[in-house]
Short mmCIF file of C-alpha atoms in Angstrom, two decimals:
data_model
loop_
_atom_site.label_atom_id
_atom_site.label_comp_id
_atom_site.label_asym_id
_atom_site.label_seq_id
_atom_site.Cartn_x
_atom_site.Cartn_y
_atom_site.Cartn_z
CA UNK L 93 67.86 14.08 51.74
CA UNK L 94 67.41 12.96 48.12
CA UNK L 95 63.94 11.51 47.53
CA UNK L 96 62.47 13.05 50.68
CA UNK L 97 59.87 15.76 51.08
CA UNK L 98 61.97 18.82 51.86
CA UNK L 99 59.58 21.80 51.65
CA UNK L 100 55.97 22.81 51.31
CA UNK L 101 54.51 26.12 50.18
CA UNK L 102 51.12 27.77 50.02
CA UNK L 103 50.04 29.38 46.76
CA UNK L 104 47.06 31.48 47.74
CA UNK L 105 44.65 34.10 46.43
CA UNK L 106 45.17 36.39 49.46
CA UNK L 107 48.65 36.45 50.99
CA UNK L 108 47.83 38.72 53.92
CA UNK L 109 44.72 36.80 54.96
CA UNK L 110 46.50 33.45 54.63
CA UNK L 111 49.43 34.73 56.68
CA UNK L 112 47.11 35.82 59.49
CA UNK L 113 45.21 32.51 59.45
CA UNK L 114 48.16 30.12 59.53
CA UNK L 115 50.25 32.08 62.01
CA UNK L 116 47.32 31.86 64.42
CA UNK L 117 46.39 28.23 63.79
CA UNK L 118 49.91 26.79 63.67
CA UNK L 119 51.86 29.26 65.79
CA UNK L 120 54.13 30.18 62.90
CA UNK L 121 56.11 33.38 62.57
CA UNK L 122 56.69 34.90 59.15
CA UNK L 123 59.46 36.86 57.44
CA UNK L 124 60.29 38.04 53.94
CA UNK L 125 62.51 35.65 51.99
CA UNK L 126 64.68 38.42 50.57
CA UNK L 127 64.09 37.38 46.95
CA UNK L 128 64.27 40.55 44.88
CA UNK L 129 61.91 39.52 42.08
CA UNK L 130 58.94 38.17 44.04
CA UNK L 131 57.02 38.48 47.30
CA UNK L 132 57.90 35.13 48.84
CA UNK L 133 57.52 34.75 52.58
CA UNK L 134 58.85 32.11 54.96
CA UNK L 135 56.79 30.61 57.76
CA UNK L 136 58.92 29.38 60.68
CA UNK L 137 58.39 27.50 63.90
CA UNK L 138 60.93 27.22 66.69
CA UNK L 139 63.59 28.93 64.61
CA UNK L 140 63.29 26.52 61.68
CA UNK L 141 61.72 27.26 58.30
CA UNK L 142 58.42 25.40 58.00
CA UNK L 143 56.76 26.53 54.76
CA UNK L 144 56.65 29.15 52.03
CA UNK L 145 53.89 31.60 51.18
CA UNK L 146 53.22 33.34 47.88
CA UNK L 147 50.45 34.58 45.62
CA UNK L 148 49.13 31.99 43.17
CA UNK L 149 50.88 32.89 39.87
CA UNK L 150 48.79 34.08 36.94
CA UNK L 151 50.15 31.29 34.73
CA UNK L 152 48.92 28.73 37.26
CA UNK L 153 45.49 30.36 37.31
CA UNK L 154 45.41 30.23 33.51
CA UNK L 155 45.96 26.46 33.69
CA UNK L 156 43.01 26.16 36.05
CA UNK L 157 44.97 25.71 39.29
CA UNK L 158 43.11 26.83 42.43
CA UNK L 159 44.93 28.04 45.55
CA UNK L 160 46.72 25.03 47.04
CA UNK L 161 49.55 23.61 49.10
CA UNK L 162 52.52 22.35 47.04
CA UNK L 163 55.10 19.85 48.28
CA UNK L 164 58.72 19.60 47.15
CA UNK L 165 60.78 16.42 46.90
CA UNK L 166 64.56 16.74 47.00
CA UNK L 167 66.52 15.83 43.87
CA UNK L 168 70.19 15.40 43.00
CA UNK L 169 69.51 16.59 39.45
CA UNK L 170 66.20 18.29 38.71
CA UNK L 171 66.67 18.24 34.93
CA UNK L 172 67.40 14.51 34.84
CA UNK L 173 64.47 13.77 37.13
CA UNK L 174 62.11 15.87 35.01
CA UNK L 175 63.03 13.71 32.03
CA UNK L 176 62.29 10.58 34.08
CA UNK L 177 58.90 11.92 35.15
CA UNK L 178 57.97 12.72 31.54
CA UNK L 179 59.16 9.30 30.38
CA UNK L 180 56.95 7.68 33.04
CA UNK L 181 53.86 9.52 31.79
CA UNK L 182 53.94 12.68 33.87
CA UNK L 183 54.07 16.23 32.57
CA UNK L 184 55.67 19.60 33.26
CA UNK L 185 53.63 22.48 34.66
CA UNK L 186 56.62 24.80 35.09
CA UNK L 187 60.01 24.11 33.49
CA UNK L 188 63.12 23.92 35.65
CA UNK L 189 64.23 27.29 36.97
CA UNK L 190 67.25 28.31 39.03
CA UNK L 191 67.21 30.66 41.99
CA UNK L 192 70.91 31.66 42.00
CA UNK L 193 72.74 30.47 45.08
CA UNK L 194 69.58 28.87 46.48
CA UNK L 195 68.27 26.02 44.35
CA UNK L 196 66.75 24.73 41.14
CA UNK L 197 63.13 23.59 40.94
CA UNK L 198 60.45 22.36 38.56
CA UNK L 199 56.69 21.90 38.95
CA UNK L 200 55.31 18.65 37.57
CA UNK L 201 52.35 16.31 37.51
CA UNK L 202 52.82 12.63 38.27
CA UNK L 203 51.37 10.11 35.78
CA UNK L 204 48.02 10.16 37.63
CA UNK L 205 47.87 13.99 37.50
CA UNK L 206 48.83 15.00 41.05
CA UNK L 207 51.02 18.11 41.19
CA UNK L 208 54.42 17.87 42.86
CA UNK L 209 57.64 19.89 42.70
CA UNK L 210 61.29 18.87 42.63
CA UNK L 211 64.00 20.79 44.48
CA UNK L 212 67.76 20.66 44.00
CA UNK L 213 69.60 22.54 46.72
CA UNK L 214 72.37 24.82 45.45
CA UNK L 215 73.05 26.73 48.66
CA UNK L 216 75.84 24.49 49.91
CA UNK L 217 74.38 24.74 53.41
CA UNK L 218 73.49 21.92 55.75
CA UNK L 219 69.78 21.62 56.45
CA UNK L 220 69.25 19.60 59.64
CA UNK L 221 66.37 17.15 59.60
CA UNK L 222 63.92 17.54 62.47
CA UNK L 223 62.40 14.54 64.27
CA UNK L 224 59.14 13.11 62.88
CA UNK L 225 55.97 14.90 64.00
CA UNK L 226 57.88 18.04 65.00
CA UNK L 227 55.43 20.81 65.90
CA UNK L 228 54.68 23.25 63.12
CA UNK L 229 55.97 20.90 60.41
CA UNK L 230 54.30 18.48 58.02
CA UNK L 231 53.80 15.26 59.99
CA UNK L 232 52.14 13.16 57.28
CA UNK L 233 51.84 13.19 53.48
CA UNK L 234 48.77 11.75 51.78
CA UNK L 235 48.19 11.17 48.07
CA UNK L 236 44.70 10.85 46.59
CA UNK L 237 45.09 9.16 43.23
CA UNK L 238 43.29 7.20 40.52
CA UNK L 239 45.33 4.03 40.88
CA UNK L 240 47.12 3.24 44.14
CA UNK L 241 49.41 0.55 42.76
CA UNK L 242 50.47 2.57 39.74
CA UNK L 243 51.11 5.63 41.91
CA UNK L 244 53.22 3.64 44.37
CA UNK L 245 55.19 2.08 41.51
CA UNK L 246 55.96 5.54 40.11
CA UNK L 247 57.17 7.09 43.37
CA UNK L 248 59.09 4.01 44.47
CA UNK L 249 60.90 3.88 41.13
CA UNK L 250 61.59 7.62 41.06
CA UNK L 251 62.60 8.17 44.67
CA UNK L 252 63.26 4.79 46.26
CA UNK L 253 60.24 4.86 48.57
CA UNK L 254 59.38 1.50 50.09
CA UNK L 255 56.08 -0.18 50.81
CA UNK L 256 54.64 -0.10 54.32
CA UNK L 257 51.50 -1.74 55.61
CA UNK L 258 48.37 -1.79 53.45
CA UNK L 259 45.11 -1.16 55.30
CA UNK L 260 41.77 -2.25 53.87
CA UNK L 261 39.30 0.64 54.23
CA UNK L 262 36.32 -1.23 52.78
CA UNK L 263 34.48 0.72 50.06
CA UNK L 264 37.26 3.34 50.08
CA UNK L 265 39.81 0.73 48.99
CA UNK L 266 43.34 0.12 50.23
CA UNK L 267 45.35 2.70 52.15
CA UNK L 268 48.97 2.01 51.23
CA UNK L 269 51.62 3.36 53.58
CA UNK L 270 54.99 4.35 52.14
CA UNK L 271 58.31 4.72 53.90
CA UNK L 272 61.44 6.77 53.27
CA UNK L 273 64.66 5.48 54.88
CA UNK L 274 62.59 2.94 56.78
CA UNK L 275 60.21 5.47 58.34
CA UNK L 276 56.52 5.62 57.43
CA UNK L 277 55.88 9.20 56.30
CA UNK L 278 52.66 8.98 54.32
CA UNK L 279 49.92 7.04 52.63
CA UNK L 280 48.38 6.59 49.18
CA UNK L 281 44.66 6.01 48.68
CA UNK L 282 42.10 6.03 45.90
CA UNK L 283 40.69 9.49 45.24
CA UNK L 284 37.12 9.84 46.57
CA UNK L 285 34.55 10.79 43.95
CA UNK L 286 33.90 14.18 45.55
CA UNK L 287 37.55 15.17 44.99
CA UNK L 288 37.74 16.46 41.40
CA UNK L 289 41.44 15.74 40.71
CA UNK L 290 44.32 13.70 42.19
CA UNK L 291 46.41 15.70 44.65
CA UNK L 292 48.74 15.61 47.64
CA UNK L 293 47.42 16.56 51.05
CA UNK L 294 49.68 17.69 53.91
CA UNK L 295 49.05 17.19 57.64
CA UNK L 296 50.56 19.91 59.82
CA UNK L 297 51.50 18.91 63.36
CA UNK L 298 49.95 20.76 66.29
CA UNK L 299 50.24 20.15 70.04
CA UNK L 300 46.53 19.61 70.72
CA UNK L 301 43.88 19.16 68.07
CA UNK L 302 40.82 20.73 69.68
CA UNK L 303 42.58 24.02 70.37
CA UNK L 304 43.80 24.19 66.77
CA UNK L 305 40.33 23.34 65.42
CA UNK L 306 38.84 26.21 67.42
CA UNK L 307 41.37 28.56 65.80
CA UNK L 308 40.57 27.20 62.33
CA UNK L 309 36.87 27.93 62.81
CA UNK L 310 37.45 31.31 64.48
CA UNK L 311 39.71 32.32 61.59
CA UNK L 312 37.10 31.55 58.93
CA UNK L 313 38.22 28.05 57.99
CA UNK L 314 35.98 25.00 57.89
CA UNK L 315 36.60 21.49 59.22
CA UNK L 316 35.11 18.93 56.82
CA UNK L 317 36.26 15.66 58.40
CA UNK L 318 37.11 14.71 61.97
CA UNK L 319 38.37 14.83 64.63
CA UNK L 320 39.28 11.22 63.93
CA UNK L 321 41.62 8.92 65.82
CA UNK L 322 43.99 7.06 63.50
CA UNK L 323 46.15 3.96 64.00
CA UNK L 324 48.98 4.76 66.39
CA UNK L 325 46.79 6.97 68.56
CA UNK L 326 47.14 10.31 66.76
CA UNK L 327 44.17 12.55 65.97
CA UNK L 328 43.46 14.28 62.66
CA UNK L 329 41.10 16.72 60.98
CA UNK L 330 40.77 17.76 57.37
CA UNK L 331 39.75 21.32 56.61
CA UNK L 332 39.59 24.25 54.20
CA UNK L 333 41.26 27.55 54.96
CA UNK L 334 39.39 30.84 54.30
CA UNK L 335 40.69 30.96 50.70
CA UNK L 336 39.38 27.44 50.00
CA UNK L 337 42.70 25.59 50.31
CA UNK L 338 42.44 22.01 51.55
CA UNK L 339 44.81 21.11 54.40
CA UNK L 340 44.94 18.83 57.40
CA UNK L 341 46.10 18.83 61.02
CA UNK L 342 47.55 16.02 63.11
CA UNK L 343 48.25 15.87 66.84
CA UNK L 344 49.25 13.29 69.39
CA UNK L 345 46.28 14.28 71.55
CA UNK L 346 42.88 15.97 71.34
#
């Protein structure tokens, strides 16, 4: 799984409210992680872990980070990869840290400034990969960046991602698909002016979009774009949760 997105977690300003919102919208269940030194919760769907949930740390707030979703990319050696990211022009937000018997991680910014984390599994357990677009999981990864070509060059060099189709979106520029192990899993596009910083956006897969949108709005969230049909026939929306966290939904049908 090296070089693949392997986890996503929500760092929020209100853990209880976020838990209630996402369990309703996405059909997740939730359980305590069992970590002794922090309140870290695990969202699951169909018996498989789907995402983490925790309070936004004070040190992240001090650096100006708002509540947000954070993605993790698997690494064979977090410390070596951190050095590569720094050498390429990125920076460290949180130095590498080990969770004994679980894994080692670091929080970074890519050279364009988008936050991303690295994860090195130390559990010794097998983690089966689920099929693409599995319900309750991230079905698409989207990077908003200052320079599409430079961003693709960075991630392809770091993780071996390959170039997919490039779609001309007119004034919005090129939407560059990227593939991992031959499968398109995301896209890179120029950051719109209304988005203050580069960042990764994650599309969570639901069975039917309209039903999920109704739950978003009932739960205090706000849809800001869509529903929109995308190439391949899927439907998407982009939204904010009640704590102001940007996220997206994708479904095979309305």
